[in-house]
Amino acid sequence: MEKKGRQRIRHIMKWNWQYYVMLLPFLIYYLVFKYGPMYGVLIAFKDYNIPKGILGSPWAEPVWKHFEYFFESPYAARIIGNTLKISFYKIAFGMIPPIILAIMINECKNKWFRKAIQTASYLPHFLSWVIIYGIMTAFFSQTSGLINRWLTQWGLSSYPFLTDPTHFQAMIVGTDLWKGLGWSAIIYLAAIAGIDTTLYEAAIIDGCSKLKRIWYITLPLLKGTFILQLILRAGSIMNAGFDQIYVIASDQVLGVAEILDTWVFKEGIQRMNYSLASAVGLLKSVIGLVLVLGTNKLARKWDEGLW
Amino acid sequence: MAAMVSLALVLTAGCGSNDVPGSTQDSAKTTESTDANEQDDGETKPEAGQETADGDVVSLELVCGHGVTLPEKEKNFVEQGIREAIGVDVTMNIVGAGADYATALNARISGGDVPDLFIAPSDETLKQYVQNGIVLSLNDYLDQLQPLVDWVGGEEALRPNYINGGMYRVPRKAKGSYSMPVVRKDWLDKVGAEIPTTMEEALEVAKKLTFEDPDGNGAQDTYGFSGNGLWAFNLILNSYGGSVYNNLVLDENGELTSTLLAPNMEAGLEMCKRFVDAGVVDPDIVANSGDALRDKMAQCKVGMAVTEWASVYKQALMEQLLAVDPDAEWVWYAPLDSGTGDRACFDTINAVGSKGEWCVSAAVAESPEKLEAVIKLLNYITSEEGEKLVSYGVEGRHYNVENGEIVKTDLMSTECDFLWVYQMAYRDDGVYLAVKFPEAAESIVFSENTERMTAYENAVIAPEGFHAEDMNKYITENMIAFIFGTRPISEYSQFLEELNTSFGFEDYMKSAEEQLREQGYIE
């Protein structure tokens, strides 16, 4: 039985060897740049010493020392909490709007207008967070921002959008949504374009209104794409957006904005606690992996799994 | 993350060798012009492998993160002066500033490319360097560095530079405090207020300067109270015996205590919060950097500012401040009385000298001529001749000596802005300031005579396993929370309890007391 299987594989490989050759560079890429450096996670269990190198550094005593230190520090709960909260909000508030936008763009009959809206909506995706932070300050800064200037001109008091911890997570989620909305809509637009038009024609003949067609045809057929997106985002739930938060969070709001990645960066690169930073980074990756596997398993129950 | 770090290592190892002018290449290029190098104290025996074409010049790379622009190498009269005097080719490289500097430097160091001399980004990183054996303890070379040691104030002044028993920082002369509060006198006159002397008066003045339109433009766009970061609130807290930091001070009985434990600390925080609640505090106060505050002052957005004389009264800066409103009149005032019986004071001075900024790469010790070059350099910049070079520039061009006193020329104001970067062991500050900024003389005297807290933490070496920087970060976060009302001040005692359980604050205090007693600072 086993022999037969192996023979079959050899047979397949022989006949399709061109494909395997084409695959080779990518396999090498992953081995060299993704799997190779992974031996570096060793430093999470060592007292890393730069001149001694990764292998030469002594083991931490006990080996879970750095994990222990992290969990005993007052930061652990808060940083993990912030990470999960911000990710959860980003998923909760960021999953539906792209679908709505995609449907709206799709239903738009004027072709020129449609193209213009689509282009304008995905443009922010290409801006870096540094630029977006500049735009945010121009609008939201309490002393010089446009919105606060309006507020004060109307006799209202100004509001610290960028420095008030109570609403800062909303700022994070809001700007992230603004930046990614049009871009995320593209995938749904593609999915909508793939829907068999005869379904709509049949529905029109049966007397379905536009809303009913969206409700009974478009949305159910977008379910697969939606679940795929959900799995991908659930896998990265521990990544709440390093570049965004590193750029826009000031000390005043760090209590609600510090996430695992920013903390790891500051701890590891800026303060040189490589071992501690790696321990936390590793922890994060393991949880992320479990989440991807978990959501995929869940999704397979609805026949929508990634693999 | 691990992948990220490793990648960073690979990248920096790759970049480092390209970015940094190779020492051999550099010395070969520059030796031609240095035959004027007649210093015969150097018995430098160039060894095989060290390619010094004429056998005289050793290169040293210095790295720091100060925000200045250096002149080009050929026009850098300090580096040229050093080379002519001691035959050492010094190259200063500035790599980023602030947190960027830490990132850039650490990435480079992790790649195994350690500059010969560099500024440690923070106490915590320096501790890491020490643990990793990257920096050199200067203990063994103290006898060779005697001129430097004498200059900074003798053996006692070296204390703040010790970590785990080794002197890893290049010692420096003590730095005084420049800080002072200033207020717009012309605005005070406009809204009918006096220069405040008490906290309550200051709050009233701040309210008037915020809500009574002192700039007369019809819009409510001014803030009564601003400053550079959270530190500005020390104008309030210090007069309550407290501080936003963990400063070690002596109470009236001469017992060691922390400002965090001051009996009136909570009252001080309440006062800070009253300022915030009144809406008179610049909302960006915590995020303000030096320039941001000065910009706001120049744009007529700020009435009272907690700053330094050096950011206000230097001629060039004063011109900036007056650019928008030439009638602006900034006056300084004394620390405020809190009414609690605590001494009115503002900011701290160190009882035990300043911590050095610079440290020396451990690799330097492996090359005898580099080591000698470092020692020569440090002794030179603290010698009479060298100090003049790094403080005032070139005689005849940037200054003249008249009757034994140094008198600056116009070129000093335009060409010498970057000199302080080379003052690795600081400078004779009193003389220096008098020469460089005669226009600010009065404010300097006022700042010198301002009542300060005397702080002892520089003499204390954190006990093993104590994470000082983590604790300080936690303190800062909570101070922000208390002052801006995100954590009720009634939880202050709970906060102190957290410092104990999470960071071992009490153990730190005990250790501090022992150390200070050992050194004879307390009875």
Short mmCIF file of C-alpha atoms in Angstrom, two decimals, chain B residues 334-522:
data_model
loop_
_atom_site.label_atom_id
_atom_site.label_comp_id
_atom_site.label_asym_id
_atom_site.label_seq_id
_atom_site.Cartn_x
_atom_site.Cartn_y
_atom_site.Cartn_z
CA ALA B 334 10.73 82.04 41.58
CA PRO B 335 9.34 78.62 42.63
CA LEU B 336 5.80 78.78 43.97
CA ASP B 337 4.69 78.44 47.57
CA SER B 338 2.32 75.53 48.10
CA GLY B 339 1.03 76.67 51.50
CA THR B 340 1.74 73.24 52.98
CA GLY B 341 4.91 74.33 54.75
CA ASP B 342 7.12 72.51 52.27
CA ARG B 343 10.04 74.51 50.92
CA ALA B 344 9.18 76.25 47.67
CA CYS B 345 11.60 74.82 45.16
CA PHE B 346 11.81 73.59 41.61
CA ASP B 347 13.81 70.81 39.98
CA THR B 348 16.74 68.90 41.39
CA ILE B 349 20.48 69.22 41.56
CA ASN B 350 22.62 66.16 42.03
CA ALA B 351 24.44 65.88 45.31
CA VAL B 352 26.99 63.54 43.86
CA GLY B 353 27.90 64.80 40.42
CA SER B 354 26.55 63.81 37.06
CA LYS B 355 26.56 60.50 35.29
CA GLY B 356 28.82 60.37 32.29
CA GLU B 357 27.18 59.94 28.91
CA TRP B 358 29.94 58.32 26.94
CA CYS B 359 31.37 54.85 27.20
CA VAL B 360 34.28 53.05 25.57
CA SER B 361 34.08 49.87 23.54
CA ALA B 362 35.62 46.83 25.23
CA ALA B 363 37.34 46.01 21.95
CA VAL B 364 39.50 49.10 22.36
CA ALA B 365 41.46 47.37 25.11
CA GLU B 366 42.57 44.72 22.65
CA SER B 367 44.49 47.18 20.54
CA PRO B 368 47.19 49.00 22.54
CA GLU B 369 47.37 51.96 20.21
CA LYS B 370 43.61 52.46 20.20
CA LEU B 371 43.56 52.30 23.96
CA GLU B 372 46.31 54.84 24.13
CA ALA B 373 44.46 57.04 21.65
CA VAL B 374 41.31 56.94 23.78
CA ILE B 375 43.26 57.84 26.91
CA LYS B 376 45.05 60.64 25.09
CA LEU B 377 41.76 61.93 23.73
CA LEU B 378 40.02 61.98 27.11
CA ASN B 379 42.97 63.65 28.78
CA TYR B 380 43.29 66.13 25.95
CA ILE B 381 39.72 67.39 25.97
CA THR B 382 40.06 68.07 29.68
CA SER B 383 43.46 69.73 29.36
CA GLU B 384 43.58 73.51 29.23
CA GLU B 385 44.28 73.55 25.52
CA GLY B 386 41.78 70.85 24.62
CA GLU B 387 39.00 72.24 26.74
CA LYS B 388 39.36 75.57 24.97
CA LEU B 389 39.11 73.83 21.63
CA VAL B 390 35.93 71.91 22.45
CA SER B 391 34.42 74.84 24.33
CA TYR B 392 35.31 77.89 22.32
CA GLY B 393 36.79 76.76 19.03
CA VAL B 394 40.00 78.09 17.51
CA GLU B 395 41.86 80.99 19.07
CA GLY B 396 42.08 83.99 16.81
CA ARG B 397 39.11 82.86 14.79
CA HIS B 398 36.34 82.11 17.27
CA TYR B 399 37.75 83.82 20.32
CA ASN B 400 40.55 86.05 21.48
CA VAL B 401 42.21 86.16 24.84
CA GLU B 402 42.17 89.67 26.28
CA ASN B 403 43.68 90.26 29.73
CA GLY B 404 43.48 86.56 30.43
CA GLU B 405 39.78 86.44 29.62
CA ILE B 406 38.18 84.78 26.68
CA VAL B 407 36.24 87.08 24.42
CA LYS B 408 34.10 85.62 21.68
CA THR B 409 34.12 86.80 18.10
CA ASP B 410 31.13 86.90 15.79
CA LEU B 411 32.25 83.68 14.18
CA MET B 412 31.76 81.84 17.46
CA SER B 413 28.02 82.45 17.23
CA THR B 414 27.84 81.14 13.68
CA GLU B 415 30.42 78.36 13.53
CA CYS B 416 30.52 76.84 17.00
CA ASP B 417 26.99 75.50 17.50
CA PHE B 418 28.12 71.90 17.40
CA LEU B 419 31.06 72.07 19.80
CA TRP B 420 29.19 70.69 22.82
CA VAL B 421 28.96 67.30 21.15
CA TYR B 422 32.70 66.97 21.69
CA GLN B 423 32.53 67.96 25.35
CA MET B 424 32.59 64.35 26.42
CA ALA B 425 33.58 65.20 29.97
CA TYR B 426 31.44 68.35 29.96
CA ARG B 427 33.01 71.72 30.59
CA ASP B 428 33.66 74.47 33.06
CA ASP B 429 30.10 75.58 32.78
CA GLY B 430 30.16 78.92 34.62
CA VAL B 431 32.98 80.39 32.55
CA TYR B 432 31.68 78.77 29.41
CA LEU B 433 28.22 80.29 29.69
CA ALA B 434 29.56 83.71 30.59
CA VAL B 435 31.72 83.70 27.46
CA LYS B 436 29.16 82.27 25.11
CA PHE B 437 25.94 83.86 26.25
CA PRO B 438 26.67 87.21 27.85
CA GLU B 439 23.14 88.27 26.88
CA ALA B 440 21.63 85.61 29.16
CA ALA B 441 23.86 86.36 32.15
CA GLU B 442 21.04 87.52 34.44
CA SER B 443 18.85 84.54 33.74
CA ILE B 444 21.79 82.22 34.35
CA VAL B 445 22.41 83.78 37.73
CA PHE B 446 18.73 83.49 38.58
CA SER B 447 18.67 79.84 37.56
CA GLU B 448 21.78 79.17 39.64
CA ASN B 449 20.20 80.75 42.69
CA THR B 450 16.82 79.06 42.31
CA GLU B 451 15.88 76.82 45.23
CA ARG B 452 16.37 73.20 44.16
CA MET B 453 15.91 69.78 45.68
CA THR B 454 19.14 67.94 46.34
CA ALA B 455 18.88 64.47 44.84
CA TYR B 456 21.04 61.48 45.77
CA GLU B 457 19.94 58.76 43.36
CA ASN B 458 23.07 59.15 41.25
CA ALA B 459 25.13 57.70 44.08
CA VAL B 460 22.96 54.61 44.30
CA ILE B 461 23.64 51.50 42.28
CA ALA B 462 20.50 49.49 41.71
CA PRO B 463 20.64 46.14 43.54
CA GLU B 464 20.84 42.91 41.56
CA GLY B 465 17.54 41.93 40.00
CA PHE B 466 16.03 45.37 40.44
CA HIS B 467 14.60 46.68 37.18
CA ALA B 468 14.97 50.40 37.65
CA GLU B 469 13.84 51.38 34.20
CA ASP B 470 10.73 49.22 34.36
CA MET B 471 9.81 50.80 37.64
CA ASN B 472 10.46 54.31 36.36
CA LYS B 473 8.28 53.61 33.35
CA TYR B 474 5.51 52.41 35.63
CA ILE B 475 5.87 55.49 37.79
CA THR B 476 5.64 57.79 34.77
CA GLU B 477 2.53 56.07 33.46
CA ASN B 478 0.81 56.34 36.78
CA MET B 479 1.80 59.95 37.31
CA ILE B 480 0.19 60.76 33.96
CA ALA B 481 -2.89 58.81 35.03
CA PHE B 482 -3.16 60.60 38.38
CA ILE B 483 -2.60 64.06 36.96
CA PHE B 484 -4.89 63.66 33.97
CA GLY B 485 -7.58 61.96 36.02
CA THR B 486 -7.58 58.51 34.45
CA ARG B 487 -6.71 57.01 37.84
CA PRO B 488 -8.20 58.49 41.02
CA ILE B 489 -5.61 60.04 43.33
CA SER B 490 -7.28 58.18 46.21
CA GLU B 491 -5.53 55.09 44.83
CA TYR B 492 -2.11 56.62 45.44
CA SER B 493 -1.30 54.41 48.42
CA GLN B 494 -2.36 51.41 46.38
CA PHE B 495 0.06 52.56 43.68
CA LEU B 496 2.90 52.64 46.21
CA GLU B 497 1.92 49.15 47.26
CA GLU B 498 2.15 48.04 43.61
CA LEU B 499 5.65 49.48 43.38
CA ASN B 500 6.57 47.27 46.29
CA THR B 501 5.04 44.05 45.15
CA SER B 502 5.93 44.35 41.46
CA PHE B 503 9.32 46.00 41.58
CA GLY B 504 10.65 45.70 45.12
CA PHE B 505 10.64 49.43 45.81
CA GLU B 506 11.27 48.98 49.55
CA ASP B 507 14.30 46.79 48.94
CA TYR B 508 15.64 49.44 46.61
CA MET B 509 15.18 52.12 49.26
CA LYS B 510 16.91 49.94 51.87
CA SER B 511 19.82 49.30 49.57
CA ALA B 512 20.00 53.00 48.70
CA GLU B 513 20.16 53.93 52.37
CA GLU B 514 22.96 51.46 53.02
CA GLN B 515 24.95 52.68 50.06
CA LEU B 516 24.58 56.34 50.93
CA ARG B 517 25.52 55.66 54.56
CA GLU B 518 28.58 53.75 53.39
CA GLN B 519 29.64 56.72 51.32
CA GLY B 520 28.99 59.11 54.17
CA TYR B 521 26.18 61.08 52.54
CA ILE B 522 23.81 60.32 55.41
#
